[in-house]
Coordinates of N, CA, C and O in Angstrom, one line a residue:
Q128 N 109.5 -243.4 -19.3 CA 108.0 -243.6 -19.8 C 107.9 -244.8 -18.9 O 108.6 -245.7 -18.6
V129 N 106.4 -245.3 -18.7 CA 106.0 -246.5 -18.0 C 105.1 -247.1 -18.6 O 104.2 -246.3 -19.3
Q130 N 104.9 -248.3 -19.1 CA 103.8 -249.3 -20.0 C 103.4 -249.9 -18.8 O 104.0 -251.0 -18.1
L131 N 101.8 -249.9 -18.9 CA 101.1 -250.7 -17.9 C 100.0 -251.6 -18.5 O 99.5 -251.6 -19.9
V132 N 99.8 -252.8 -18.0 CA 99.1 -254.1 -18.4 C 98.2 -254.6 -17.3 O 98.9 -254.9 -16.3
E133 N 97.2 -254.6 -17.4 CA 95.9 -254.8 -16.4 C 95.5 -256.2 -16.7 O 95.8 -256.8 -17.7
S134 N 95.3 -256.8 -15.8 CA 94.7 -258.1 -15.7 C 94.0 -258.6 -14.5 O 93.8 -257.9 -13.6
G135 N 93.0 -259.6 -14.5 CA 92.1 -260.2 -13.6 C 91.0 -260.1 -13.5 O 89.9 -260.1 -12.5
G136 N 90.2 -259.2 -14.5 CA 88.9 -258.9 -14.7 C 88.1 -260.0 -15.2 O 88.8 -261.5 -15.2
G137 N 87.0 -260.0 -15.2 CA 86.0 -261.3 -15.3 C 84.3 -260.9 -15.0 O 84.2 -260.0 -14.6
L138 N 83.9 -261.8 -14.8 CA 82.3 -262.0 -14.6 C 82.2 -262.6 -13.2 O 82.9 -264.0 -12.9
V139 N 81.4 -261.8 -12.3 CA 81.3 -262.4 -10.8 C 79.6 -262.0 -10.4 O 79.2 -261.2 -11.0
Q140 N 79.1 -262.8 -9.5 CA 78.2 -262.4 -8.9 C 78.3 -261.4 -7.8 O 79.1 -261.3 -7.3
A141 N 77.0 -260.7 -7.5 CA 77.1 -259.8 -6.9 C 77.3 -260.6 -5.3 O 76.9 -261.3 -4.9
G142 N 78.2 -259.5 -4.6 CA 78.9 -260.3 -3.5 C 80.0 -260.6 -3.5 O 81.0 -260.9 -2.6
G143 N 80.5 -261.1 -4.9 CA 81.8 -261.7 -5.1 C 82.9 -260.8 -4.8 O 82.6 -260.0 -4.8
S144 N 84.1 -261.4 -5.2 CA 85.5 -260.6 -5.1 C 86.0 -260.9 -6.5 O 86.3 -262.0 -7.1
L145 N 86.8 -259.9 -6.8 CA 87.9 -260.0 -7.9 C 89.2 -259.2 -7.4 O 89.1 -258.4 -6.5
R146 N 90.6 -259.5 -7.6 CA 91.6 -258.8 -7.4 C 92.2 -258.3 -9.0 O 92.4 -259.3 -9.9
L147 N 92.1 -257.1 -9.2 CA 93.0 -256.8 -10.4 C 94.3 -256.4 -10.2 O 94.7 -256.1 -9.1
S148 N 95.2 -256.9 -11.2 CA 96.6 -256.5 -11.1 C 96.8 -255.8 -12.2 O 96.6 -255.6 -13.5
C149 N 97.9 -254.8 -12.3 CA 98.8 -254.0 -13.1 C 100.1 -254.1 -13.3 O 100.8 -253.4 -12.1
E150 N 100.8 -254.5 -13.9 CA 102.1 -254.6 -14.3 C 102.6 -253.8 -15.1 O 102.2 -253.2 -16.1
A151 N 103.7 -253.0 -14.4 CA 104.4 -251.9 -15.2 C 105.7 -252.4 -15.6 O 106.4 -253.1 -14.9
S152 N 106.0 -251.5 -16.8 CA 107.6 -251.8 -17.2 C 108.4 -251.0 -16.2 O 108.2 -249.8 -16.2
G153 N 109.7 -251.2 -16.6 CA 110.7 -250.3 -16.2 C 111.0 -250.4 -14.9 O 110.7 -251.1 -14.2
R154 N 112.5 -249.5 -14.3 CA 112.8 -249.9 -13.1 C 112.4 -248.8 -12.3 O 113.1 -248.6 -10.8
T155 N 111.8 -247.7 -12.5 CA 111.3 -246.7 -11.7 C 110.1 -246.8 -11.3 O 109.4 -245.5 -11.3
F156 N 109.5 -247.8 -11.3 CA 108.0 -247.9 -10.9 C 107.6 -247.2 -9.5 O 106.9 -246.5 -9.6
S157 N 108.8 -247.3 -8.5 CA 108.5 -246.7 -7.5 C 108.5 -245.3 -7.3 O 108.1 -244.6 -5.8
N158 N 108.5 -244.5 -8.6 CA 108.7 -243.0 -8.6 C 107.2 -242.5 -8.8 O 107.0 -241.5 -8.7
Y159 N 106.5 -243.5 -9.2 CA 105.1 -243.1 -9.5 C 104.0 -243.1 -8.6 O 104.1 -244.3 -8.0
L160 N 103.1 -242.4 -8.7 CA 101.8 -242.4 -8.2 C 100.8 -243.5 -8.9 O 101.0 -243.2 -10.1
M161 N 100.4 -244.2 -8.4 CA 99.3 -245.3 -9.3 C 98.0 -245.0 -8.8 O 97.6 -244.7 -7.9
A162 N 97.1 -245.1 -10.1 CA 95.5 -245.2 -9.7 C 94.9 -246.3 -10.7 O 95.6 -246.7 -11.5
W163 N 93.4 -246.4 -10.1 CA 92.7 -247.2 -11.0 C 91.6 -246.3 -11.3 O 90.8 -245.6 -10.4
F164 N 91.2 -246.3 -12.6 CA 89.9 -245.8 -13.0 C 88.8 -246.8 -13.6 O 89.1 -247.7 -14.0
R165 N 87.8 -246.3 -13.8 CA 86.8 -247.3 -14.2 C 85.7 -246.3 -15.4 O 85.9 -245.1 -15.2
Q166 N 85.1 -247.1 -16.2 CA 84.3 -246.2 -17.3 C 83.4 -247.4 -17.9 O 83.7 -248.5 -18.5
A167 N 81.8 -247.2 -17.3 CA 80.8 -247.8 -17.7 C 80.4 -247.1 -19.3 O 80.6 -246.3 -19.2
P168 N 79.6 -247.9 -19.9 CA 79.1 -247.7 -21.3 C 78.3 -246.4 -21.1 O 77.7 -246.3 -20.1
G169 N 78.4 -245.5 -21.8 CA 77.6 -244.4 -21.7 C 78.0 -243.2 -20.5 O 77.2 -242.1 -20.6
K170 N 79.2 -243.5 -19.8 CA 79.4 -242.8 -18.7 C 81.0 -242.0 -18.8 O 81.9 -242.9 -19.5
E171 N 81.1 -241.3 -18.0 CA 82.5 -240.6 -18.0 C 83.4 -241.6 -17.2 O 82.8 -242.3 -16.3
R172 N 84.6 -241.4 -17.3 CA 85.9 -242.0 -16.9 C 85.9 -241.7 -15.5 O 85.7 -240.5 -15.4
E173 N 85.8 -242.6 -14.3 CA 85.7 -242.2 -13.2 C 87.1 -242.6 -12.5 O 87.4 -243.9 -12.3
F174 N 87.5 -241.8 -11.4 CA 88.7 -242.2 -10.7 C 88.0 -243.1 -9.3 O 87.0 -243.2 -9.1
V175 N 88.8 -244.3 -9.2 CA 88.5 -245.2 -8.3 C 89.4 -245.2 -6.9 O 88.7 -245.1 -5.8
S176 N 90.6 -245.4 -6.9 CA 91.4 -245.2 -6.2 C 93.0 -245.1 -6.6 O 93.2 -245.0 -7.6
G177 N 93.6 -244.5 -5.6 CA 94.9 -244.3 -5.8 C 96.2 -244.6 -4.7 O 95.6 -244.7 -3.5
I178 N 97.3 -244.8 -4.9 CA 98.1 -245.2 -4.0 C 99.4 -244.4 -4.2 O 99.8 -244.1 -5.1
S179 N 99.9 -243.8 -3.0 CA 101.3 -243.3 -3.2 C 102.2 -243.9 -3.5 O 102.2 -245.2 -3.8
R180 N 103.6 -243.2 -3.8 CA 104.7 -244.0 -4.1 C 105.3 -245.4 -3.4 O 105.5 -246.4 -4.0
S181 N 105.0 -245.1 -1.9 CA 105.7 -246.1 -0.9 C 104.4 -247.1 -0.7 O 104.5 -247.9 -0.4
G182 N 103.4 -246.7 -1.0 CA 102.2 -247.4 -0.7 C 101.5 -247.3 0.7 O 100.6 -247.8 1.2
G183 N 101.9 -246.0 1.2 CA 101.9 -245.6 2.7 C 100.4 -245.0 2.6 O 99.8 -245.0 4.0
R184 N 99.8 -244.5 1.4 CA 98.8 -243.6 1.7 C 97.6 -244.0 0.3 O 98.2 -244.3 -0.7
T185 N 96.4 -244.2 0.5 CA 95.8 -244.3 -0.3 C 94.1 -243.4 -0.5 O 94.1 -242.6 0.7
R186 N 93.7 -243.6 -1.5 CA 92.5 -242.7 -1.5 C 91.6 -243.5 -2.6 O 91.7 -244.1 -3.2
Y187 N 89.9 -243.1 -2.1 CA 88.9 -244.2 -2.6 C 88.0 -243.0 -3.0 O 87.7 -242.0 -2.4
V188 N 87.0 -243.4 -4.3 CA 85.9 -242.7 -4.5 C 85.1 -243.2 -3.6 O 85.0 -244.6 -2.9
E189 N 84.1 -242.4 -2.9 CA 83.0 -242.7 -2.0 C 82.2 -244.2 -2.0 O 82.1 -244.8 -1.3
S190 N 82.1 -244.4 -3.5 CA 81.2 -245.6 -3.8 C 81.7 -246.9 -3.4 O 81.1 -247.8 -3.3
V191 N 83.4 -246.8 -3.4 CA 84.0 -248.4 -3.1 C 84.7 -248.4 -1.9 O 85.2 -249.4 -1.4
K192 N 84.5 -247.0 -0.8 CA 85.2 -247.3 0.3 C 84.7 -248.4 1.1 O 83.7 -248.5 1.4
G193 N 85.6 -249.0 1.7 CA 85.2 -250.2 2.5 C 84.9 -251.5 2.1 O 85.0 -252.6 2.6
R194 N 85.0 -251.3 0.8 CA 85.1 -252.7 0.0 C 86.2 -252.9 -1.3 O 86.5 -253.9 -1.4
F195 N 86.9 -252.1 -1.6 CA 88.2 -252.0 -2.4 C 89.4 -251.5 -1.6 O 89.1 -250.7 -0.7
T196 N 90.3 -252.4 -1.9 CA 91.7 -252.0 -1.5 C 92.7 -251.9 -2.4 O 92.8 -253.1 -3.0
I197 N 93.3 -250.8 -2.4 CA 94.3 -250.9 -3.5 C 95.8 -251.0 -2.7 O 96.2 -250.8 -1.6
S198 N 96.9 -251.6 -3.7 CA 97.9 -252.0 -2.5 C 99.0 -252.0 -4.0 O 98.7 -252.1 -5.0
R199 N 100.1 -252.1 -3.4 CA 101.2 -252.2 -4.4 C 102.8 -252.7 -3.9 O 102.7 -252.9 -2.7
D200 N 103.2 -253.5 -5.2 CA 104.4 -254.1 -4.6 C 105.5 -253.5 -5.3 O 105.5 -254.2 -6.8
N201 N 106.2 -252.8 -5.0 CA 107.2 -251.8 -6.1 C 108.4 -253.1 -6.3 O 108.9 -253.0 -7.4
A202 N 108.7 -254.2 -5.5 CA 109.4 -255.1 -6.4 C 109.2 -255.7 -7.3 O 109.9 -256.2 -8.2
K203 N 108.0 -256.1 -7.5 CA 107.1 -256.6 -8.7 C 106.5 -255.9 -9.7 O 106.2 -256.3 -10.7
N204 N 107.0 -254.6 -9.3 CA 106.4 -253.4 -10.4 C 104.9 -253.6 -10.6 O 104.3 -253.7 -11.8
T205 N 104.1 -253.9 -9.4 CA 102.8 -254.1 -9.6 C 101.7 -253.6 -8.4 O 102.1 -253.4 -7.7
V206 N 100.8 -252.9 -9.3 CA 99.7 -252.3 -8.2 C 98.4 -253.2 -8.5 O 98.2 -253.8 -9.4
Y207 N 97.6 -253.6 -7.3 CA 96.4 -254.4 -7.2 C 95.4 -253.5 -6.6 O 95.5 -252.5 -6.2
L208 N 94.2 -254.0 -7.0 CA 92.9 -253.7 -6.7 C 91.9 -254.9 -6.2 O 91.8 -255.4 -7.0
Q209 N 92.0 -254.9 -5.1 CA 91.1 -256.1 -4.2 C 89.8 -255.5 -4.3 O 89.5 -254.6 -3.8
M210 N 88.8 -256.2 -5.0 CA 87.1 -256.0 -4.6 C 86.7 -256.7 -4.2 O 86.4 -257.9 -4.9
N211 N 86.0 -256.4 -3.3 CA 85.1 -257.1 -2.3 C 83.5 -256.8 -2.4 O 83.1 -255.5 -2.6
S212 N 82.6 -257.5 -2.1 CA 81.5 -257.1 -2.2 C 80.8 -256.4 -3.3 O 80.4 -255.4 -3.3
L213 N 80.9 -256.8 -4.4 CA 81.1 -256.3 -5.6 C 79.5 -256.0 -5.8 O 78.6 -257.0 -5.6
K214 N 79.3 -255.1 -6.6 CA 77.8 -254.8 -7.0 C 77.8 -254.7 -8.4 O 78.8 -254.6 -8.8
P215 N 76.6 -255.0 -8.8 CA 76.3 -254.5 -10.3 C 76.9 -253.1 -10.9 O 77.5 -253.0 -12.3
E216 N 76.6 -252.0 -10.1 CA 77.2 -250.9 -10.5 C 78.7 -250.8 -10.5 O 79.1 -249.8 -10.8
D217 N 79.2 -251.8 -10.1 CA 80.6 -251.8 -10.3 C 81.0 -252.2 -11.9 O 82.3 -252.2 -12.1
T218 N 80.2 -252.6 -12.5 CA 80.6 -253.1 -13.8 C 81.3 -252.1 -14.6 O 80.7 -251.1 -14.9
A219 N 82.2 -252.4 -15.2 CA 82.8 -251.1 -16.1 C 84.4 -251.9 -16.4 O 84.8 -252.9 -16.1
L220 N 84.9 -251.2 -17.6 CA 86.1 -251.2 -17.9 C 87.0 -250.7 -16.9 O 87.0 -249.4 -16.6
Y221 N 88.2 -251.3 -16.5 CA 89.1 -250.7 -15.2 C 90.3 -250.3 -15.8 O 91.2 -251.4 -16.4
Y222 N 91.0 -249.1 -15.6 CA 92.3 -248.8 -16.2 C 93.2 -248.7 -15.2 O 92.9 -248.2 -14.0
C223 N 94.4 -248.9 -15.2 CA 95.3 -248.7 -14.5 C 96.2 -247.4 -15.0 O 96.4 -247.4 -16.2
A224 N 96.5 -246.6 -14.0 CA 97.0 -245.4 -14.4 C 98.4 -245.0 -13.5 O 98.3 -245.3 -12.6
A225 N 99.2 -244.2 -14.2 CA 100.8 -243.7 -13.6 C 100.9 -242.6 -14.0 O 100.8 -242.1 -14.7
D226 N 101.5 -241.7 -12.7 CA 101.9 -240.4 -12.9 C 102.7 -239.8 -12.0 O 102.7 -240.4 -10.9
L227 N 103.7 -239.0 -12.4 CA 104.9 -238.6 -11.5 C 104.6 -237.9 -10.1 O 105.0 -238.1 -9.2
S228 N 103.3 -237.0 -10.7 CA 102.9 -235.9 -9.8 C 101.5 -236.1 -9.1 O 101.4 -235.3 -7.7
N229 N 100.6 -236.6 -9.6 CA 99.1 -236.5 -9.1 C 98.3 -237.4 -9.8 O 98.5 -238.2 -10.4
Y230 N 97.1 -237.6 -9.0 CA 96.1 -238.7 -9.6 C 95.3 -237.9 -10.6 O 94.4 -238.9 -11.3
D231 N 95.1 -236.9 -10.7 CA 93.8 -236.5 -11.5 C 94.4 -236.3 -13.0 O 93.2 -236.5 -13.7
R232 N 95.3 -236.1 -13.3 CA 95.7 -236.0 -14.9 C 96.7 -237.1 -15.0 O 98.2 -236.7 -15.6
P233 N 96.7 -238.5 -15.0 CA 97.9 -239.4 -15.2 C 98.4 -239.3 -16.5 O 97.7 -239.2 -17.7
A234 N 99.6 -239.4 -16.6 CA 100.5 -239.5 -17.8 C 100.1 -241.0 -18.9 O 100.5 -240.8 -19.9
Y235 N 100.2 -241.8 -18.0 CA 100.2 -243.1 -18.5 C 99.0 -244.2 -18.3 O 98.6 -244.0 -16.9
W236 N 98.7 -245.0 -19.2 CA 97.2 -245.5 -19.2 C 97.6 -247.3 -19.7 O 98.2 -247.3 -20.7
G237 N 97.0 -247.9 -18.8 CA 96.9 -249.3 -19.7 C 95.6 -249.5 -20.5 O 95.1 -248.2 -20.5
Q238 N 95.5 -250.7 -20.9 CA 94.5 -250.7 -21.7 C 93.2 -251.4 -21.6 O 92.1 -251.1 -22.0
G239 N 93.3 -251.6 -20.1 CA 91.8 -251.6 -19.5 C 91.6 -253.2 -19.1 O 92.0 -254.0 -19.9
T240 N 90.8 -253.9 -18.3 CA 90.5 -254.9 -18.1 C 88.8 -254.9 -17.8 O 88.4 -254.1 -16.8
Q241 N 87.8 -256.0 -18.3 CA 86.6 -255.7 -18.1 C 86.3 -256.4 -16.8 O 86.7 -257.7 -16.6
V242 N 85.6 -255.7 -16.0 CA 84.8 -256.3 -14.8 C 83.3 -256.3 -14.7 O 82.6 -255.0 -15.3
T243 N 82.5 -257.3 -15.1 CA 81.3 -257.3 -15.0 C 80.8 -257.9 -13.6 O 81.0 -259.2 -13.6
V244 N 79.8 -257.7 -12.9 CA 78.9 -258.0 -11.9 C 77.7 -258.2 -12.3 O 76.8 -257.4 -12.4
S245 N 77.1 -259.6 -12.3 CA 75.7 -259.9 -12.3 C 75.0 -260.0 -10.9 O 75.4 -260.0 -10.0
S246 N 73.9 -259.8 -11.1 CA 73.0 -259.8 -10.0 C 72.1 -261.0 -10.2 O 71.4 -261.4 -9.2

């Protein structure tokens, strides 16, 4: 089992940047695929980005490509989401998620961190 805690959310102006962090418990962090999801009020939860166990491969939802970068530091049991050129449409509660096998149905979730982008 893995426990996840997100941090780094906040309020920024459009065009600004934030870096989200997700710290995981346990010594088997490197066994997990990691992902970020987000959910805005009244909308379904949306996959944002995922990263392989070693960090060598990543994927992104089309709307954030070129602006967001996911990375991980397995020595620190931490995954990051660097968000640049933020838009008001990025406003959402961002969740960290982990799974041993795939990004689509993560077994473990963090509590979420709020990102608000003003115009």
